[in-house]
Short mmCIF file of C-alpha atoms in Angstrom, two decimals:
data_model
loop_
_atom_site.label_atom_id
_atom_site.label_comp_id
_atom_site.label_asym_id
_atom_site.label_seq_id
_atom_site.Cartn_x
_atom_site.Cartn_y
_atom_site.Cartn_z
CA MET W 1 -15.83 6.55 -14.07
CA LEU W 2 -12.18 5.23 -14.38
CA ARG W 3 -11.15 5.16 -10.87
CA LYS W 4 -7.17 4.94 -10.25
CA ILE W 5 -5.82 2.64 -7.71
CA GLU W 6 -1.99 2.98 -5.75
CA ILE W 7 -0.86 -0.02 -3.81
CA LEU W 8 2.42 1.32 -1.96
CA VAL W 9 5.04 -1.40 -1.55
CA PHE W 10 8.54 -0.97 -0.18
CA PRO W 11 11.54 -3.68 0.18
CA ASP W 12 10.48 -7.11 1.63
CA ALA W 13 6.40 -6.31 1.68
CA GLN W 14 4.14 -8.88 1.50
CA VAL W 15 3.69 -9.41 -2.60
CA LEU W 16 -0.05 -11.11 -1.76
CA ASP W 17 -1.01 -7.69 0.31
CA ALA W 18 -0.53 -5.98 -3.11
CA THR W 19 -0.93 -8.62 -5.71
CA GLY W 20 -4.83 -9.93 -4.05
CA PRO W 21 -6.42 -6.62 -3.73
CA ALA W 22 -4.58 -5.85 -7.08
CA GLN W 23 -6.18 -8.82 -8.64
CA VAL W 24 -10.08 -8.13 -6.99
CA PHE W 25 -9.86 -4.64 -9.03
CA ALA W 26 -8.34 -6.57 -12.30
CA SER W 27 -11.14 -9.18 -12.20
CA ALA W 28 -13.63 -6.66 -11.53
CA ASN W 29 -12.92 -5.12 -14.83
CA GLN W 30 -12.96 -8.32 -16.70
CA LEU W 31 -16.31 -8.92 -15.21
CA SER W 32 -18.34 -5.30 -15.24
CA ARG W 33 -20.66 -5.46 -17.87
CA THR W 34 -20.71 -1.72 -18.85
CA PRO W 35 -21.66 -1.52 -22.40
CA THR W 36 -18.60 0.60 -23.58
CA LYS W 37 -16.00 -2.13 -21.71
CA THR W 38 -14.36 1.10 -20.25
CA PRO W 39 -12.12 -0.52 -17.50
CA LEU W 40 -13.83 0.30 -13.66
CA TYR W 41 -10.32 0.19 -12.14
CA GLU W 42 -6.09 1.54 -13.28
CA VAL W 43 -4.10 0.04 -10.63
CA VAL W 44 -0.42 0.48 -10.12
CA LEU W 45 1.72 -0.23 -7.91
CA VAL W 46 4.38 2.49 -6.78
CA ALA W 47 7.72 2.48 -4.84
CA GLU W 48 10.72 4.45 -3.75
CA ASP W 49 12.49 2.44 -6.80
CA PRO W 50 11.22 0.80 -9.61
CA GLU W 51 11.52 -2.85 -8.59
CA VAL W 52 10.96 -3.78 -5.28
CA THR W 53 12.35 -7.20 -4.07
CA CYS W 54 9.75 -8.83 -1.48
CA ASN W 55 9.87 -11.01 1.38
CA SER W 56 8.89 -13.73 -0.53
CA GLY W 57 12.01 -13.41 -3.05
CA VAL W 58 9.26 -12.07 -5.57
CA THR W 59 10.44 -9.08 -7.68
CA LEU W 60 7.63 -6.10 -8.57
CA ARG W 61 8.22 -3.75 -11.04
CA CYS W 62 6.90 -0.33 -9.69
CA GLN W 63 5.86 3.09 -10.94
CA THR W 64 8.45 5.57 -8.32
CA LEU W 65 6.78 7.93 -5.69
CA SER W 66 8.03 11.16 -8.04
CA ALA W 67 5.36 9.92 -10.88
CA SER W 68 2.51 9.72 -8.23
CA ARG W 69 1.55 12.85 -8.74
CA LEU W 70 -1.85 12.47 -10.68
CA ALA W 71 -5.11 12.51 -9.33
CA VAL W 72 -5.84 9.62 -7.48
CA ASP W 73 -9.38 8.05 -6.00
CA THR W 74 -7.79 4.62 -3.82
CA ALA W 75 -4.62 4.69 -2.01
CA ILE W 76 -3.69 1.56 -0.54
CA VAL W 77 -0.50 0.41 1.71
CA ALA W 78 0.98 -2.74 2.00
CA GLY W 79 1.94 -4.84 4.75
CA GLY W 80 5.28 -7.44 5.55
CA SER W 81 8.19 -7.85 7.26
CA GLY W 82 9.60 -4.38 5.55
CA VAL W 83 6.80 -2.58 7.53
CA ASN W 84 9.40 -1.12 10.20
CA ALA W 85 11.99 0.25 7.70
CA ALA W 86 9.11 1.89 5.83
CA CYS W 87 8.17 4.03 8.83
CA SER W 88 11.55 5.56 9.06
CA ARG W 89 11.50 6.47 5.76
CA PRO W 90 10.93 10.02 5.15
CA ALA W 91 9.37 9.56 0.93
CA LEU W 92 6.91 7.32 2.23
CA ILE W 93 5.85 9.07 5.27
CA GLU W 94 5.20 11.95 3.07
CA TRP W 95 3.90 10.30 0.04
CA VAL W 96 1.65 8.62 2.88
CA ARG W 97 0.39 12.52 4.23
CA ASP W 98 0.04 13.62 0.28
CA ARG W 99 -2.29 10.79 -0.98
CA ALA W 100 -4.66 11.01 2.30
CA THR W 101 -5.44 14.35 1.77
CA HIS W 102 -6.23 14.13 -2.18
CA ALA W 103 -7.45 10.48 -2.19
CA ARG W 104 -10.76 9.70 -1.24
CA ARG W 105 -10.13 6.33 0.44
CA MET W 106 -7.31 5.35 2.20
CA ALA W 107 -6.13 2.05 3.17
CA SER W 108 -3.77 -0.27 4.17
CA VAL W 109 -3.44 -4.42 4.40
CA CYS W 110 -1.89 -6.21 7.26
CA SER W 111 0.68 -4.30 9.09
CA GLY W 112 0.68 -1.58 6.33
CA ALA W 113 -1.30 -0.31 9.46
CA PHE W 114 1.94 0.94 11.04
CA LEU W 115 2.85 2.88 8.56
CA LEU W 116 -1.00 4.55 8.73
CA ALA W 117 -0.43 5.33 12.37
CA GLU W 118 2.38 6.37 11.73
CA THR W 119 1.86 9.32 10.05
CA GLY W 120 -1.24 10.21 12.88
CA LEU W 121 -3.71 8.89 9.90
CA LEU W 122 -5.09 6.56 12.90
CA ASP W 123 -5.13 8.85 15.64
CA GLY W 124 -8.68 8.52 17.15
CA ARG W 125 -9.68 6.00 14.84
CA ARG W 126 -10.89 2.11 14.41
CA ALA W 127 -8.29 0.02 12.77
CA VAL W 128 -7.22 -3.58 12.43
CA THR W 129 -4.28 -5.11 11.90
CA HIS W 130 -2.64 -8.85 11.60
CA TRP W 131 -3.11 -10.78 15.19
CA HIS W 132 0.57 -11.46 15.39
CA ARG W 133 1.34 -8.29 15.94
CA CYS W 134 -1.38 -6.28 17.47
CA ASP W 135 0.13 -6.40 20.49
CA GLU W 136 3.41 -4.42 19.12
CA PHE W 137 0.59 -2.19 17.38
CA ALA W 138 -1.17 -0.68 20.55
CA LYS W 139 2.13 -0.16 22.35
CA ARG W 140 3.31 1.54 19.69
CA PHE W 141 0.03 3.44 18.52
CA PRO W 142 -1.92 3.84 21.91
CA GLU W 143 -4.15 6.99 20.22
CA VAL W 144 -5.23 3.92 17.80
CA ARG W 145 -9.01 2.16 18.94
CA LEU W 146 -7.02 -1.10 17.64
CA GLU W 147 -9.00 -3.83 17.37
CA ARG W 148 -7.87 -7.28 17.07
CA ASP W 149 -10.30 -9.67 15.65
CA PRO W 150 -12.19 -8.01 12.65
CA ILE W 151 -11.14 -8.81 9.35
CA PHE W 152 -11.89 -5.51 7.90
CA LEU W 153 -12.47 -1.63 9.21
CA ARG W 154 -14.19 1.20 8.13
CA ASP W 155 -13.78 4.55 9.78
CA GLY W 156 -14.57 6.96 7.28
CA ALA W 157 -12.60 7.18 4.71
CA ILE W 158 -9.55 4.91 5.97
CA TRP W 159 -10.50 1.39 5.90
CA THR W 160 -8.02 -1.26 7.30
CA SER W 161 -7.53 -4.82 7.17
CA ALA W 162 -6.03 -7.99 8.97
CA GLY W 163 -3.61 -10.35 8.06
CA VAL W 164 -2.57 -10.88 4.02
CA THR W 165 -5.62 -12.54 2.69
CA ALA W 166 -8.01 -9.83 4.31
CA GLY W 167 -6.62 -7.65 1.66
CA ILE W 168 -9.02 -9.51 -0.76
CA ASP W 169 -11.88 -9.11 1.26
CA LEU W 170 -11.23 -5.64 1.68
CA ALA W 171 -10.78 -4.98 -1.91
CA LEU W 172 -14.56 -6.61 -1.93
CA ALA W 173 -15.83 -4.49 0.07
CA MET W 174 -14.50 -1.64 -2.21
CA VAL W 175 -15.70 -2.81 -4.84
CA GLU W 176 -18.75 -3.24 -4.04
CA GLU W 177 -19.04 -0.40 -2.57
CA ASP W 178 -18.19 1.77 -5.89
CA HIS W 179 -20.69 -1.01 -8.15
CA GLY W 180 -22.83 -3.27 -6.44
CA ARG W 181 -22.64 -6.84 -4.45
CA THR W 182 -23.76 -8.33 -7.75
CA LEU W 183 -20.28 -7.76 -9.30
CA ALA W 184 -18.39 -7.93 -5.95
CA LEU W 185 -19.74 -11.55 -5.30
CA ALA W 186 -18.99 -12.47 -9.13
CA VAL W 187 -15.28 -11.46 -8.51
CA ALA W 188 -14.80 -13.46 -5.54
CA ARG W 189 -16.59 -16.27 -7.26
CA GLU W 190 -13.93 -15.71 -10.32
CA LEU W 191 -11.30 -16.05 -7.70
CA VAL W 192 -12.62 -19.09 -5.90
CA VAL W 193 -12.43 -17.60 -2.51
CA PHE W 194 -15.12 -17.33 0.01
CA LEU W 195 -17.78 -15.53 -0.57
CA LYS W 196 -17.47 -11.89 0.22
CA ARG W 197 -17.11 -11.83 4.37
CA PRO W 198 -18.29 -9.03 6.68
CA GLY W 199 -15.64 -6.65 8.35
CA GLY W 200 -16.65 -7.81 10.87
CA GLN W 201 -16.23 -11.91 10.56
CA SER W 202 -13.34 -13.18 13.31
CA GLN W 203 -9.81 -13.20 11.34
CA PHE W 204 -9.94 -17.07 11.95
CA SER W 205 -12.25 -19.60 11.26
CA ALA W 206 -14.03 -22.02 13.85
CA PRO W 207 -11.62 -24.53 13.78
CA LEU W 208 -8.54 -22.53 13.88
CA ARG W 209 -9.88 -20.33 16.86
CA LEU W 210 -10.07 -23.68 18.44
CA GLN W 211 -6.50 -24.51 17.11
CA ALA W 212 -4.75 -21.30 18.24
CA VAL W 213 -5.43 -22.31 22.37
CA ASP W 214 -4.30 -25.32 21.81
CA ASN W 215 -3.15 -27.94 18.39
CA ARG W 216 -3.63 -31.14 20.28
CA PHE W 217 -7.00 -31.43 19.22
CA SER W 218 -6.59 -30.08 15.71
CA GLU W 219 -6.97 -33.57 13.88
CA LEU W 220 -10.73 -34.14 15.77
CA HIS W 221 -11.43 -30.34 14.20
CA ALA W 222 -10.09 -31.22 10.95
CA TRP W 223 -13.02 -34.93 11.18
CA ILE W 224 -15.45 -32.82 12.93
CA SER W 225 -15.38 -30.30 9.86
CA ALA W 226 -15.78 -33.13 6.94
CA ASN W 227 -18.78 -35.54 9.10
CA LEU W 228 -20.97 -31.92 10.11
CA SER W 229 -24.19 -34.44 9.21
CA ARG W 230 -23.55 -36.88 11.27
CA GLN W 231 -24.69 -37.90 14.78
CA LEU W 232 -21.58 -36.50 16.90
CA THR W 233 -21.97 -37.19 20.40
CA LEU W 234 -19.42 -37.27 23.30
CA GLU W 235 -18.61 -41.49 22.46
CA THR W 236 -17.88 -40.70 18.92
CA LEU W 237 -15.66 -37.89 19.46
CA ALA W 238 -14.03 -39.67 21.89
CA GLU W 239 -13.66 -42.59 20.12
CA GLN W 240 -11.98 -40.56 17.15
CA THR W 241 -9.51 -39.43 19.28
CA GLY W 242 -8.35 -43.05 20.81
CA MET W 243 -9.86 -42.01 24.07
CA SER W 244 -11.81 -43.07 27.15
CA LEU W 245 -15.13 -40.72 27.44
CA ARG W 246 -13.96 -39.73 30.52
CA SER W 247 -10.17 -38.49 29.94
CA PHE W 248 -11.35 -36.83 26.46
CA VAL W 249 -14.36 -34.63 28.39
CA ARG W 250 -11.82 -33.29 31.39
CA HIS W 251 -8.53 -32.97 28.78
CA TYR W 252 -10.58 -31.15 26.00
CA ARG W 253 -11.83 -28.76 28.46
CA GLN W 254 -8.58 -28.20 30.11
CA ARG W 255 -6.85 -27.43 26.72
CA THR W 256 -9.56 -25.90 25.15
CA GLY W 257 -11.56 -23.62 27.23
CA ARG W 258 -14.59 -25.33 26.48
CA THR W 259 -16.88 -28.37 25.78
CA PRO W 260 -16.38 -30.54 22.73
CA ALA W 261 -20.49 -29.58 22.30
CA GLU W 262 -19.98 -26.19 22.58
CA ALA W 263 -16.99 -26.86 19.81
CA VAL W 264 -19.05 -28.91 17.85
CA GLU W 265 -21.70 -26.09 17.68
CA THR W 266 -19.42 -23.09 16.89
CA ILE W 267 -17.95 -25.35 13.84
CA ARG W 268 -21.55 -26.42 12.62
CA LEU W 269 -22.66 -22.51 12.79
CA GLU W 270 -19.78 -21.18 10.63
CA ARG W 271 -20.24 -23.57 8.08
CA ALA W 272 -24.09 -23.12 8.23
CA GLN W 273 -23.22 -19.46 7.73
CA GLY W 274 -21.02 -19.78 4.92
CA LEU W 275 -24.08 -22.38 2.60
CA LEU W 276 -26.90 -19.29 3.53
CA GLU W 277 -24.90 -16.72 1.93
CA THR W 278 -24.23 -18.87 -1.40
CA GLY W 279 -28.27 -19.38 -1.36
CA ALA W 280 -28.74 -22.36 0.37
CA ALA W 281 -32.06 -23.51 2.05
CA ILE W 282 -32.34 -23.16 5.81
CA SER W 283 -33.92 -26.51 5.59
CA THR W 284 -30.96 -27.44 3.08
CA THR W 285 -28.46 -25.89 5.87
CA ALA W 286 -29.93 -27.66 8.94
CA ARG W 287 -29.67 -31.12 7.39
CA LYS W 288 -26.33 -30.81 6.47
CA CYS W 289 -24.62 -28.96 9.09
CA GLY W 290 -25.72 -31.62 11.86
CA PHE W 291 -28.54 -29.11 13.64
CA GLY W 292 -31.38 -32.02 13.02
CA SER W 293 -34.43 -29.71 12.53
CA PRO W 294 -34.59 -25.50 11.35
CA GLU W 295 -35.54 -24.48 14.53
CA THR W 296 -32.96 -26.40 16.46
CA MET W 297 -30.63 -24.65 13.83
CA ARG W 298 -32.52 -21.27 14.45
CA ARG W 299 -32.13 -21.03 18.35
CA ALA W 300 -28.39 -21.67 18.10
CA PHE W 301 -28.23 -18.85 15.58
CA LEU W 302 -29.98 -16.48 17.96
CA ARG W 303 -28.79 -17.44 20.91
CA LYS W 304 -24.85 -16.94 19.83
CA LEU W 305 -25.39 -14.33 16.87
CA GLY W 306 -28.29 -12.31 17.87
CA VAL W 307 -30.02 -12.84 14.48
CA GLY W 308 -31.43 -15.21 13.00
CA PRO W 309 -30.54 -17.78 10.06
CA LYS W 310 -32.68 -16.08 7.92
CA GLU W 311 -32.05 -12.64 8.71
CA TRP W 312 -28.31 -13.68 8.48
CA GLN W 313 -28.88 -15.06 4.63
CA ASP W 314 -31.16 -11.74 3.77
CA ARG W 315 -27.38 -9.74 4.45
CA PHE W 316 -25.70 -11.70 1.89
CA ARG W 317 -28.23 -11.96 -0.81
CA SER W 318 -27.60 -9.91 -3.86
#
């Protein structure tokens, strides 16, 4: 069954909010193994005007809203710096409300959640948006159950996603729902993106979360990520920063709110999660990530994630 997908854009939208999901669905068409080679998706960009200039300067050619009246499976609202102006456009508000009535799925990418919320569609629902605009969103739409961390959320027929590239994760999840995990993983590999991340995974990678607190040790975090198989003692880390052991431990705790050992374990866990998701053996993963033994890694998984490595890996098998 051909599924029609409309992606709403507006002046100063974020171009990747629209083109990222569009490419996921296009790649699903290319990689599908349907006997007749019938496309799985038809993707159309829609806007008030036939051409829209995004905040990157890229101009997109679109179908006008007046032509957007045929049955549609999924409607996606892009985000971007122009979303506040878009929220004051009656034609866009009417389009969102109309599509919410007729489409099987409604979705937003990044700050596109503002436009969904403006119509009242998100009242009482769980939703997510770009981390940088969460405070603004919460003040403006107090009836929405905003969650600040996930990559994407689904609440009934309405999906919302975090910043920019999270729209790709959202689209991959939709492909999985429609046509199975095998095709979704094939699309992820084709696009050379991380294997499909679960929606509940944090918007930030472990090094980015640490850097968001304080970037004084960003180079150290990058070095740790590149040297996980080594024995990363406090002495080794202190030497890498050019600080004395005592000074390093004190300053690191003051600036990041955690110990160096906790940071190393966090980065190791995230790398292990990624390897296991690709099907790597548990013993190989433990060695590459510097846990020393599968049992040590298992205890870290249970302590931090609540499941063991095998249980984690089972979630990602096709």
